[in-house]
Amino acid sequence: MSWEEKIRKVEPYVAGEQPKEKNIIKLNTNECPYPPAPGVEEAVRSLAKDSGALRLYPDMDATPLVKALAAQYGVDPDQIFVGVGSDDVLALCFLTFFSAGSEQEPLLFPDITYSFYDVWANLYRIPFRQVPLRDDFSINPDDYIPAVTGQKNCGIIFPNPNAPTGLELAQEEVEKIIAGNPDSIVIVDEAYVDFGAQTALPLLEKYENLLVVQTFSKSRAMAGARVGFAIGSKKLIGYLKDVKFSFNSYTMNLPSIRIGTASAEDVEWFRETTGKIASTRERFKKELTALGFEFPDSKSNFVFARHPDMSGADLQAALRARRIVVRRFNKPAICDYLRITIGTDEQMDKVVEALKEILGR
C-alpha cells in the first residue's frame, strides 16, 4: 500500500464565498453588517499597548470571557465552555459525545440543516441518519423520539432557528425532543437565536442531557475573532473540557479572550444591534412578499426565499451581476431558494431595487 493510500480522506465543508472585489454587497455568509460593541475597539487598543501580552500562553480556561458570559446568562462559570467559534465547539462536541455510536444507534439531525454536521460525523466516523423535514421545512419532534420511531440514537443535534431555512422550533417542541431522549445528549445549535427566537437555555434547569451552543459571529459582529461557547450541565461541560485539554489546551488566543469579554459585557449594544437587524428583516420580508417571493417565516438574520418565476441559479447570477452576493445550496429540495443575509437598511433597499429590475417590476 502506498503512502497516499494510507491517508485519511474526507470531503470538507464548503464555506460561503469571500469576494475579493470591492464595492460588493456581501449577503452570503450571515455576518453582522454593523461594527462590534464599542468596548471591543478599546480592548484592541489596550492590547496594542501591552507589548508583553502575546509573549505568554493565554489563559487556557478563558476565565474573563467565561465569567462575563456566566453573568449575562445567569449560570455558573462551570456550566460554560468556550472555543474558537461555535464550529470548534461543535466539532469537539461530536468527538466527545457522539463518537461511541453504533450503526444501530446513529446520530440524528435534519436532512436540510447546517452542512457541517455530516462532515464532522464522517470525520469522526460517527454513524448518522438525516431526518427529513416536513414539506413546509419544519422539524417534526416525533421523528426524533425512540418511543415513537422504535429506533434508538446516540445523540441529536439541530439548529434553532434551523439553517438555511430560518424556521424556529417552538420551545415546547424542543423540550419534547429532549424529554423523549433521556438516554441521549441533545445539542441545540443556537447560532441564530438572538434575532427573535426563543432560547432553550431555561430548559437546562430540568435536563442534564441538554447542551446549548451559541456564537459571537452573527449577533455580536465578531466572525473574524472566532469565539463560540456552549452552556450545559457541569457534568457535560466537564467532559467537554477533558477532551479539549487532551487535544489543545490553548485553543483560544489572548486577543479573542479580551475582545470577546468586552463584547459580552456590553449587553445594551447587543440588544440594540440584534433588534435593529430583526426590524430590517421584517421590513425586507414585506418587500419580498410584494414581489411574489415565497419563504419560511425566518427568525434568523437571513431570509430563505424563492421566486416561482425564476430559478435560484438564474436569480443568484442576476444579483451577482449587480454586485450583490447571496448564498445558494445546490441540493434538489432547495436549489431554487436563495439565502439572503440581512444587511443594513441601505443594503437591503439596494437588494429590493435589484430584484425589481431583474423581475421587471
Coordinates of N, CA and C in Angstrom, one line a residue, residues 7-129:
I7 N -3.6 7.6 3.7 CA -4.1 8.9 4.2 C -5.6 8.9 4.4
R8 N -6.0 9.5 5.5 CA -7.4 9.6 5.8 C -8.0 10.7 4.9
K9 N -9.0 10.4 4.0 CA -9.5 11.3 3.1 C -11.0 11.6 3.5
V10 N -11.3 12.9 3.5 CA -12.6 13.4 3.8 C -13.1 14.4 2.8
E11 N -14.4 14.6 2.7 CA -14.9 15.6 1.9 C -15.3 16.8 2.8
P12 N -14.5 17.9 2.6 CA -14.6 19.0 3.6 C -15.9 19.9 3.4
Y13 N -16.1 20.6 4.4 CA -17.2 21.6 4.4 C -16.9 22.7 3.4
V14 N -17.8 23.2 2.7 CA -17.6 24.3 1.7 C -18.2 25.5 2.3
A15 N -17.4 26.5 2.6 CA -17.8 27.7 3.2 C -18.3 28.7 2.1
G16 N -19.1 29.7 2.5 CA -19.6 30.7 1.6 C -18.4 31.5 1.0
E17 N -18.7 32.0 -0.2 CA -17.6 32.8 -0.9 C -17.2 34.0 -0.1
Q18 N -16.0 34.3 -0.1 CA -15.4 35.6 0.4 C -14.9 36.4 -0.7
P19 N -15.8 37.3 -1.3 CA -15.4 38.0 -2.6 C -14.2 38.9 -2.3
K20 N -13.3 39.0 -3.3 CA -12.1 39.8 -3.2 C -12.4 41.2 -3.8
E21 N -13.4 41.4 -4.6 CA -13.7 42.6 -5.3 C -14.2 43.7 -4.2
K22 N -14.0 44.9 -4.5 CA -14.5 46.0 -3.7 C -15.9 46.4 -4.1
N23 N -16.6 47.1 -3.3 CA -17.9 47.6 -3.6 C -18.9 46.5 -3.9
I24 N -18.8 45.4 -3.1 CA -19.7 44.3 -3.2 C -20.7 44.4 -2.0
I25 N -21.9 44.1 -2.3 CA -22.9 43.9 -1.1 C -22.9 42.5 -0.8
K26 N -22.2 42.1 0.3 CA -21.9 40.7 0.7 C -23.0 40.2 1.6
L27 N -23.9 39.4 1.1 CA -25.0 38.9 1.9 C -25.1 37.4 1.8
N28 N -24.0 36.7 1.9 CA -24.0 35.3 1.7 C -23.4 34.5 2.8
T29 N -22.9 35.1 3.9 CA -22.4 34.3 5.0 C -22.9 34.7 6.4
N30 N -24.0 35.5 6.4 CA -24.7 35.8 7.6 C -23.9 36.5 8.6
E31 N -22.9 37.4 8.2 CA -22.2 38.2 9.1 C -23.0 39.4 9.5
C32 N -22.7 40.0 10.6 CA -23.4 41.2 11.1 C -22.9 42.4 10.3
P33 N -23.8 43.3 9.8 CA -23.5 44.4 9.0 C -23.0 45.6 9.8
Y34 N -23.0 45.5 11.1 CA -22.6 46.7 12.0 C -21.3 46.4 12.7
P35 N -20.6 47.4 13.2 CA -19.3 47.2 13.9 C -19.6 46.5 15.3
P36 N -18.6 45.9 15.8 CA -18.7 45.3 17.2 C -19.0 46.3 18.2
A37 N -19.3 45.9 19.4 CA -19.5 46.8 20.6 C -18.3 47.7 20.8
P38 N -18.6 49.0 21.2 CA -17.5 50.0 21.4 C -16.4 49.5 22.3
G39 N -16.7 48.7 23.3 CA -15.6 48.2 24.1 C -14.6 47.3 23.4
V40 N -15.0 46.7 22.3 CA -14.1 45.8 21.6 C -12.9 46.7 21.0
E41 N -13.3 47.8 20.5 CA -12.2 48.7 19.9 C -11.2 49.1 21.0
E42 N -11.8 49.5 22.2 CA -10.9 49.8 23.3 C -10.0 48.7 23.7
A43 N -10.6 47.5 23.7 CA -9.8 46.3 24.1 C -8.7 46.0 23.1
V44 N -8.9 46.3 21.8 CA -7.9 46.2 20.8 C -6.8 47.2 21.0
R45 N -7.1 48.4 21.3 CA -6.1 49.5 21.6 C -5.3 49.1 22.8
S46 N -6.0 48.6 23.8 CA -5.3 48.2 25.1 C -4.3 47.1 24.8
L47 N -4.7 46.2 24.0 CA -3.8 45.0 23.7 C -2.6 45.5 22.9
A48 N -2.8 46.5 22.0 CA -1.6 47.0 21.2 C -0.6 47.7 22.1
K49 N -1.0 48.2 23.2 CA -0.1 48.9 24.1 C 0.6 47.9 25.1
D50 N 0.0 46.7 25.2 CA 0.6 45.7 26.1 C 1.6 44.9 25.4
S51 N 2.8 45.4 25.3 CA 3.8 44.7 24.5 C 4.2 43.3 24.9
G52 N 3.9 43.0 26.2 CA 4.3 41.6 26.6 C 3.1 40.6 26.6
A53 N 1.9 41.1 26.2 CA 0.8 40.2 26.3 C 0.9 39.0 25.5
L54 N 1.4 39.1 24.3 CA 1.4 38.0 23.4 C 2.6 37.0 23.6
R55 N 3.5 37.4 24.5 CA 4.7 36.6 24.8 C 4.3 35.3 25.5
L56 N 3.2 35.4 26.3 CA 2.9 34.2 27.2 C 1.7 33.5 26.6
Y57 N 1.5 32.3 27.0 CA 0.3 31.5 26.7 C -0.9 32.2 27.3
P58 N -2.0 32.1 26.6 CA -3.3 32.7 27.1 C -3.8 31.8 28.2
D59 N -4.8 32.4 29.0 CA -5.5 31.7 30.0 C -6.2 30.5 29.3
M60 N -5.9 29.3 29.7 CA -6.4 28.1 29.0 C -7.9 27.9 29.3
D61 N -8.4 28.5 30.4 CA -9.8 28.5 30.7 C -10.6 29.7 30.2
A62 N -9.9 30.7 29.6 CA -10.5 31.9 29.1 C -11.4 32.5 30.2
T63 N -10.9 32.6 31.4 CA -11.7 32.9 32.6 C -12.4 34.2 32.5
P64 N -11.8 35.4 32.0 CA -12.6 36.6 32.0 C -13.8 36.5 31.1
L65 N -13.7 35.8 29.9 CA -14.8 35.6 29.0 C -15.9 34.7 29.6
V66 N -15.4 33.7 30.2 CA -16.4 32.7 30.8 C -17.2 33.4 31.9
K67 N -16.5 34.2 32.7 CA -17.2 35.0 33.8 C -18.2 36.0 33.2
A68 N -17.8 36.7 32.2 CA -18.7 37.6 31.5 C -20.0 36.9 31.0
L69 N -19.8 35.8 30.3 CA -20.9 35.0 29.8 C -21.8 34.5 30.9
A70 N -21.2 34.0 32.0 CA -21.9 33.5 33.1 C -22.8 34.5 33.7
A71 N -22.3 35.8 33.8 CA -23.0 36.9 34.3 C -24.2 37.2 33.4
Q72 N -24.0 37.2 32.1 CA -25.0 37.6 31.2 C -26.2 36.6 31.2
Y73 N -25.8 35.3 31.2 CA -26.8 34.3 31.1 C -27.3 33.7 32.4
G74 N -26.7 34.2 33.5 CA -27.2 33.7 34.8 C -26.9 32.3 35.2
V75 N -25.7 31.8 34.8 CA -25.4 30.4 35.1 C -24.0 30.4 35.8
D76 N -23.6 29.3 36.3 CA -22.4 29.1 37.0 C -21.3 29.1 35.9
P77 N -20.1 29.7 36.2 CA -19.0 29.6 35.2 C -18.6 28.1 34.8
D78 N -18.8 27.2 35.7 CA -18.5 25.8 35.4 C -19.5 25.2 34.4
Q79 N -20.5 25.9 34.0 CA -21.5 25.5 33.0 C -21.2 26.0 31.6
I80 N -20.1 26.7 31.5 CA -19.7 27.3 30.2 C -18.4 26.8 29.6
F81 N -18.5 26.5 28.3 CA -17.3 26.0 27.6 C -17.1 27.0 26.4
V82 N -15.9 27.5 26.2 CA -15.7 28.4 25.1 C -14.7 27.8 24.1
G83 N -14.8 28.2 22.8 CA -14.0 27.6 21.8 C -13.8 28.6 20.7
V84 N -13.0 28.2 19.7 CA -12.7 29.1 18.5 C -13.8 29.1 17.5
G85 N -14.9 29.9 17.8 CA -16.1 29.9 17.1 C -16.9 28.7 17.5
S86 N -18.2 28.7 17.2 CA -19.1 27.6 17.5 C -18.8 26.4 16.7
D87 N -18.1 26.5 15.6 CA -17.7 25.3 14.8 C -16.7 24.5 15.6
D88 N -15.8 25.1 16.2 CA -14.8 24.4 17.1 C -15.5 23.8 18.2
V89 N -16.4 24.5 18.9 CA -17.2 23.9 20.0 C -18.0 22.7 19.5
L90 N -18.7 22.8 18.4 CA -19.5 21.7 17.9 C -18.6 20.5 17.5
A91 N -17.5 20.8 16.9 CA -16.6 19.7 16.5 C -16.2 18.9 17.7
L92 N -15.8 19.6 18.7 CA -15.4 18.9 20.0 C -16.6 18.2 20.6
C93 N -17.8 18.7 20.4 CA -19.0 18.0 21.0 C -19.2 16.7 20.2
F94 N -19.0 16.7 18.9 CA -19.2 15.5 18.1 C -18.2 14.5 18.6
L95 N -16.9 14.9 18.8 CA -15.9 14.0 19.2 C -16.1 13.4 20.6
T96 N -16.6 14.3 21.5 CA -16.8 13.9 22.9 C -18.1 13.1 23.1
F97 N -19.2 13.5 22.5 CA -20.5 12.9 22.9 C -21.0 11.9 21.9
F98 N -20.6 11.9 20.7 CA -21.2 11.0 19.7 C -20.3 9.9 19.1
S99 N -19.0 10.0 19.3 CA -18.1 9.1 18.6 C -18.2 7.6 19.1
A100 N -19.0 7.4 20.1 CA -19.2 6.0 20.6 C -20.4 5.4 20.0
G101 N -21.1 6.0 19.0 CA -22.3 5.5 18.4 C -22.1 4.2 17.6
S102 N -23.1 3.5 17.4 CA -23.1 2.3 16.6 C -24.1 2.4 15.4
E103 N -24.0 1.5 14.5 CA -24.9 1.5 13.3 C -26.3 1.4 13.8
Q104 N -26.5 0.7 14.9 CA -27.9 0.6 15.4 C -28.4 1.8 16.2
E105 N -27.4 2.7 16.6 CA -27.8 3.9 17.3 C -27.1 5.1 16.7
P106 N -27.6 5.6 15.5 CA -27.0 6.7 14.8 C -27.3 8.0 15.4
L107 N -26.4 9.0 15.1 CA -26.7 10.4 15.4 C -27.8 10.9 14.5
L108 N -28.7 11.7 15.1 CA -29.8 12.2 14.3 C -29.7 13.7 14.1
F109 N -29.9 14.2 12.9 CA -30.1 15.6 12.6 C -30.9 15.8 11.3
P110 N -31.5 17.0 11.1 CA -32.3 17.1 9.9 C -31.6 16.9 8.6
D111 N -32.4 16.6 7.5 CA -31.7 16.4 6.2 C -31.4 17.7 5.5
I112 N -32.2 18.8 5.9 CA -31.9 20.1 5.4 C -31.5 20.9 6.6
T113 N -30.2 21.2 6.8 CA -29.7 21.8 8.0 C -28.3 22.3 7.8
Y114 N -27.5 22.7 8.8 CA -26.2 23.1 8.7 C -25.3 22.0 8.1
S115 N -24.6 22.3 7.0 CA -24.0 21.3 6.2 C -22.6 20.9 6.8
F116 N -22.3 21.4 8.0 CA -21.1 20.9 8.6 C -21.3 19.6 9.4
Y117 N -22.6 19.3 9.8 CA -22.9 18.2 10.6 C -22.5 16.9 10.0
D118 N -22.8 16.6 8.8 CA -22.4 15.4 8.2 C -20.9 15.3 7.9
V119 N -20.2 16.4 7.8 CA -18.8 16.5 7.6 C -18.1 16.0 8.9
W120 N -18.6 16.5 10.0 CA -18.0 16.1 11.3 C -18.3 14.6 11.6
A121 N -19.5 14.2 11.3 CA -19.9 12.8 11.5 C -19.0 11.9 10.7
N122 N -18.7 12.2 9.5 CA -17.9 11.4 8.6 C -16.4 11.5 9.1
L123 N -16.0 12.7 9.5 CA -14.6 12.8 10.0 C -14.3 11.9 11.2
Y124 N -15.3 11.9 12.2 CA -15.1 11.2 13.4 C -15.7 9.8 13.3
R125 N -16.1 9.4 12.1 CA -16.7 8.0 11.9 C -17.9 7.7 12.8
I126 N -18.8 8.7 12.8 CA -20.0 8.6 13.6 C -21.1 8.2 12.7
P127 N -21.8 7.1 12.9 CA -23.0 6.8 12.1 C -24.0 7.8 12.3
F128 N -24.7 8.2 11.2 CA -25.7 9.2 11.4 C -26.9 8.9 10.4
R129 N -28.0 9.5 10.8 CA -29.2 9.5 9.9 C -29.8 10.9 9.8

